[in-house]
């Protein structure tokens, strides 16, 4: 079993930055890809970014490309999502997930509890 715990969310003004972290425990962190998804009130959960087990491959949603950077440190069992130039439409609960490199939530077996990101205009 894998446990994922997100942290780093908060309130930030538009144009600001936040860094989300995902701490993993349980099954070997380096054996699976890590993804970030988000869900805004009244909307479906959407893909944000994913990174392969080695860190050598990343995929981003068009809406965050050039602003967000996903990374991981297998030695520390952590993953990160650096979010720059934040916009009000980035407001959502952000979830980290473990599974296969994919933009589809069904490909992820493990999920964290989520962390709230609120961007004020």
Coordinates of N, CA and C in Angstrom, one line a residue:
X1 N 0.9 -1.2 0.0 CA 0.0 0.0 0.0 C 0.9 1.2 0.0
X2 N 0.3 2.3 -0.5 CA 1.0 3.6 -0.6 C 0.2 4.7 0.0
X3 N 0.9 5.5 0.8 CA 0.2 6.7 1.4 C 0.9 7.9 0.8
X4 N 0.0 8.8 0.4 CA 0.5 10.1 -0.2 C -0.1 11.2 0.6
X5 N 0.7 12.2 0.9 CA 0.3 13.4 1.7 C 0.8 14.6 1.1
X6 N -0.2 15.5 0.6 CA 0.2 16.7 0.0 C 0.4 17.8 1.1
X7 N 1.2 18.8 0.7 CA 1.3 20.0 1.6 C 1.7 21.2 0.7
X8 N 1.6 22.4 1.3 CA 2.1 23.5 0.5 C 1.0 24.4 -0.1
X9 N -0.2 24.0 0.1 CA -1.3 24.8 -0.5 C -1.5 26.1 0.3
X10 N -2.3 27.0 -0.2 CA -2.6 28.2 0.6 C -3.2 29.2 -0.3
X11 N -3.2 30.5 0.2 CA -3.8 31.6 -0.5 C -2.7 32.5 -1.0
X12 N -2.8 32.8 -2.3 CA -1.8 33.6 -3.0 C -2.5 34.6 -3.9
X13 N -1.8 35.7 -4.2 CA -2.4 36.6 -5.1 C -2.0 36.2 -6.6
X14 N -2.8 36.6 -7.5 CA -2.6 36.4 -8.9 C -1.2 36.8 -9.3
X15 N -0.4 36.0 -10.0 CA 0.9 36.3 -10.4 C 1.9 35.7 -9.4
X16 N 1.5 35.3 -8.3 CA 2.4 34.7 -7.3 C 2.7 33.3 -7.5
X17 N 3.4 32.7 -6.6 CA 3.9 31.3 -6.7 C 3.6 30.5 -5.5
X18 N 3.5 29.2 -5.7 CA 3.4 28.2 -4.6 C 4.1 27.0 -5.0
X19 N 4.6 26.3 -4.0 CA 5.3 25.0 -4.2 C 4.5 23.9 -3.5
X20 N 3.9 23.0 -4.2 CA 3.3 21.9 -3.5 C 4.2 20.7 -3.4
X21 N 4.1 20.0 -2.3 CA 4.9 18.8 -2.1 C 4.0 17.6 -1.8
X22 N 4.5 16.4 -2.2 CA 3.8 15.2 -2.0 C 4.8 14.2 -1.3
X23 N 4.5 13.8 -0.1 CA 5.3 12.9 0.6 C 4.7 11.5 0.5
X24 N 5.6 10.5 0.1 CA 5.1 9.2 -0.1 C 5.7 8.2 0.9
X25 N 4.9 7.3 1.3 CA 5.4 6.2 2.2 C 4.7 4.9 1.8
X26 N 5.3 3.8 2.2 CA 4.8 2.5 1.9 C 5.6 1.9 0.7
X27 N 4.9 1.5 -0.3 CA 5.6 0.8 -1.4 C 6.6 1.8 -2.0
X28 N 7.6 1.2 -2.6 CA 8.7 2.0 -3.1 C 8.3 3.1 -4.1
X29 N 8.6 4.3 -3.6 CA 8.1 5.5 -4.4 C 8.6 5.5 -5.8
X30 N 9.8 5.1 -6.0 CA 10.5 5.1 -7.3 C 9.9 4.1 -8.3
X31 N 9.0 3.3 -7.9 CA 8.4 2.3 -8.8 C 7.2 2.7 -9.6
X32 N 6.8 3.9 -9.3 CA 5.6 4.4 -10.1 C 5.7 5.9 -10.5
X33 N 5.0 6.2 -11.5 CA 4.9 7.6 -11.9 C 4.1 8.4 -10.9
X34 N 4.3 9.7 -10.9 CA 3.5 10.6 -10.0 C 2.8 11.6 -10.8
X35 N 1.6 11.8 -10.5 CA 0.8 12.8 -11.2 C 0.2 13.8 -10.2
X36 N -0.2 15.0 -10.8 CA -0.9 16.0 -10.0 C -2.2 16.3 -10.8
X37 N -3.3 16.3 -10.1 CA -4.6 16.6 -10.6 C -5.2 17.7 -9.7
X38 N -6.2 18.4 -10.2 CA -6.9 19.4 -9.4 C -8.4 19.3 -9.7
X39 N -9.1 19.8 -8.7 CA -10.6 19.8 -8.9 C -11.1 21.1 -8.3
X40 N -11.7 21.9 -9.1 CA -12.4 23.2 -8.7 C -13.8 22.9 -8.3
X41 N -14.4 23.8 -7.5 CA -15.8 23.6 -7.1 C -16.7 23.5 -8.3
X42 N -17.5 22.4 -8.3 CA -18.5 22.3 -9.4 C -17.9 21.8 -10.7
X43 N -16.6 21.4 -10.7 CA -16.0 20.9 -11.9 C -15.4 19.5 -11.7
X44 N -15.2 18.9 -12.8 CA -14.6 17.5 -12.7 C -13.1 17.7 -12.4
X45 N -12.5 16.6 -11.8 CA -11.1 16.5 -11.6 C -10.4 16.6 -12.9
X46 N -9.3 17.4 -13.0 CA -8.6 17.5 -14.3 C -7.1 17.3 -14.0
X47 N -6.5 16.8 -15.1 CA -5.1 16.5 -15.1 C -4.3 17.8 -15.1
X48 N -3.2 17.8 -14.3 CA -2.3 19.0 -14.3 C -0.9 18.6 -14.9
X49 N -0.3 17.6 -14.3 CA 1.1 17.2 -14.8 C 1.4 15.8 -14.3
X50 N 2.3 15.1 -14.9 CA 2.8 13.8 -14.5 C 4.3 13.7 -14.8
X51 N 4.9 12.8 -14.0 CA 6.4 12.6 -14.2 C 6.6 11.1 -14.0
X52 N 7.5 10.6 -14.9 CA 7.8 9.2 -14.9 C 8.5 8.8 -13.6
X53 N 8.7 7.5 -13.4 CA 9.3 7.0 -12.2 C 10.8 7.5 -12.1
X54 N 11.4 7.6 -13.2 CA 12.8 8.1 -13.2 C 13.0 9.6 -13.2
X55 N 11.9 10.3 -13.5 CA 11.9 11.7 -13.7 C 12.3 12.2 -15.1
X56 N 12.5 11.2 -15.9 CA 13.0 11.6 -17.3 C 12.0 12.0 -18.2
X57 N 10.7 11.8 -17.9 CA 9.6 12.1 -18.8 C 8.5 12.9 -18.0
X58 N 8.1 14.0 -18.6 CA 7.1 14.8 -18.0 C 6.0 15.2 -19.0
X59 N 4.8 15.3 -18.5 CA 3.7 15.8 -19.4 C 2.9 16.8 -18.6
X60 N 2.5 17.9 -19.3 CA 1.7 18.9 -18.7 C 0.4 19.2 -19.4
X61 N -0.6 19.6 -18.7 CA -1.8 20.1 -19.3 C -1.5 21.4 -20.0
X62 N -2.1 21.7 -21.1 CA -1.9 22.9 -21.8 C -2.1 24.2 -21.0
X63 N -3.0 24.1 -20.0 CA -3.4 25.2 -19.2 C -2.3 25.6 -18.2
X64 N -1.3 24.7 -18.0 CA -0.3 25.1 -17.0 C 1.1 25.0 -17.6
X65 N 1.2 24.6 -18.9 CA 2.5 24.5 -19.5 C 3.2 25.9 -19.5
X66 N 4.5 25.8 -19.1 CA 5.3 27.1 -19.1 C 5.2 27.8 -17.7
X67 N 4.2 27.4 -16.9 CA 4.0 28.0 -15.6 C 4.3 27.1 -14.4
X68 N 4.0 25.8 -14.6 CA 4.1 24.8 -13.6 C 5.3 23.9 -13.9
X69 N 6.0 23.4 -12.9 CA 7.1 22.4 -13.1 C 6.9 21.3 -12.1
X70 N 6.9 20.1 -12.6 CA 6.8 18.9 -11.8 C 8.2 18.3 -11.6
X71 N 8.4 17.8 -10.4 CA 9.7 17.2 -10.2 C 9.6 16.1 -9.1
X72 N 10.6 15.3 -8.9 CA 10.6 14.3 -7.9 C 12.0 14.0 -7.3
X73 N 12.0 13.6 -6.1 CA 13.3 13.2 -5.5 C 13.1 11.8 -4.9
X74 N 13.5 10.8 -5.6 CA 13.2 9.4 -5.2 C 14.0 9.1 -3.9
X75 N 15.1 9.7 -3.7 CA 15.9 9.4 -2.5 C 15.1 9.9 -1.2
X76 N 14.3 10.9 -1.4 CA 13.6 11.5 -0.3 C 12.1 11.1 -0.3
X77 N 11.7 10.3 -1.3 CA 10.3 9.9 -1.5 C 9.3 11.1 -1.5
X78 N 9.7 12.1 -2.3 CA 8.9 13.2 -2.4 C 8.7 13.7 -3.8
X79 N 7.6 14.3 -4.1 CA 7.4 14.9 -5.4 C 7.0 16.4 -5.2
X80 N 7.2 17.2 -6.2 CA 6.9 18.6 -6.0 C 6.2 19.1 -7.3
X81 N 5.4 20.2 -7.1 CA 4.8 20.9 -8.2 C 5.0 22.4 -7.9
X82 N 6.0 23.0 -8.7 CA 6.2 24.4 -8.6 C 5.3 25.1 -9.5
X83 N 4.5 26.0 -8.9 CA 3.5 26.8 -9.6 C 3.8 28.2 -9.6
X84 N 4.1 28.8 -10.8 CA 4.4 30.2 -10.9 C 3.3 30.9 -11.8
X85 N 3.3 32.2 -11.7 CA 2.4 33.0 -12.5 C 1.0 32.5 -12.3
X86 N 0.6 32.3 -11.1 CA -0.7 31.7 -10.8 C -1.8 32.7 -11.2
X87 N -2.9 32.0 -11.6 CA -4.1 32.8 -12.0 C -5.3 32.4 -11.2
X88 N -6.3 33.2 -11.1 CA -7.5 32.8 -10.3 C -8.1 31.5 -10.7
X89 N -8.0 31.2 -12.0 CA -8.6 29.9 -12.5 C -7.8 28.7 -12.1
X90 N -6.6 28.9 -11.5 CA -5.9 27.8 -10.9 C -6.4 27.4 -9.5
X91 N -7.3 28.1 -9.0 CA -7.9 27.8 -7.7 C -8.6 26.4 -7.8
X92 N -8.2 25.6 -6.8 CA -8.7 24.2 -6.8 C -8.1 23.5 -5.6
X93 N -8.6 22.3 -5.4 CA -7.9 21.3 -4.5 C -7.0 20.5 -5.4
X94 N -5.8 20.4 -5.0 CA -4.7 19.7 -5.8 C -4.4 18.4 -5.1
X95 N -4.4 17.4 -6.0 CA -4.1 16.0 -5.5 C -2.9 15.4 -6.2
X96 N -2.1 14.8 -5.4 CA -1.0 14.0 -6.0 C -1.5 12.5 -6.1
X97 N -0.9 11.8 -7.1 CA -1.4 10.5 -7.3 C -0.2 9.6 -7.8
X98 N -0.2 8.3 -7.5 CA 0.8 7.4 -7.9 C 0.2 6.4 -8.9
X99 N 0.9 6.1 -10.0 CA 0.4 5.1 -10.9 C 1.2 5.1 -12.2
X100 N 0.6 5.1 -13.3 CA 1.3 5.1 -14.6 C 1.3 6.4 -15.2
X101 N 2.3 6.7 -16.1 CA 2.4 8.0 -16.8 C 1.2 8.2 -17.7
X102 N 0.3 9.1 -17.3 CA -0.9 9.2 -18.0 C -1.6 10.5 -17.6
X103 N -2.4 11.1 -18.5 CA -3.3 12.2 -18.1 C -4.6 11.8 -17.7
X104 N -4.8 10.5 -17.5 CA -6.2 10.0 -17.1 C -6.1 9.5 -15.7
X105 N -7.1 10.0 -14.9 CA -7.0 9.6 -13.5 C -7.2 8.2 -13.2
X106 N -7.9 7.4 -14.1 CA -8.1 6.0 -14.0 C -6.8 5.2 -13.9
X107 N -5.7 5.8 -14.5 CA -4.4 5.1 -14.5 C -3.6 5.3 -13.2
X108 N -4.2 5.9 -12.2 CA -3.5 6.1 -10.9 C -4.2 5.3 -9.9
X109 N -3.4 4.6 -9.1 CA -4.0 3.7 -8.1 C -4.0 4.3 -6.7
X110 N -3.1 5.3 -6.5 CA -2.9 5.9 -5.1 C -3.2 7.4 -5.2
X111 N -3.9 7.9 -4.2 CA -4.2 9.3 -4.1 C -4.0 9.9 -2.7
X112 N -3.6 11.1 -2.7 CA -3.5 11.9 -1.5 C -4.9 12.5 -1.1
X113 N -4.9 13.2 0.0 CA -6.2 13.7 0.5 C -6.4 15.1 -0.1
X114 N -5.4 15.7 -0.8 CA -5.6 17.0 -1.4 C -5.2 18.2 -0.6
X115 N -4.8 19.2 -1.2 CA -4.4 20.5 -0.6 C -5.1 21.6 -1.3
X116 N -5.6 22.6 -0.6 CA -6.3 23.7 -1.3 C -5.4 24.8 -1.7
X117 N -5.6 25.2 -3.0 CA -4.9 26.3 -3.5 C -5.9 27.4 -3.9
X118 N -5.8 28.6 -3.4 CA -6.7 29.7 -3.7 C -5.9 30.8 -4.2
X119 N -6.2 31.3 -5.4 CA -5.5 32.4 -6.1 C -6.5 33.6 -6.2
X120 N -6.2 34.7 -5.5 CA -7.1 35.8 -5.5 C -6.7 36.8 -6.6
X121 N -7.7 37.5 -7.1 CA -7.4 38.4 -8.2 C -7.1 39.8 -7.7

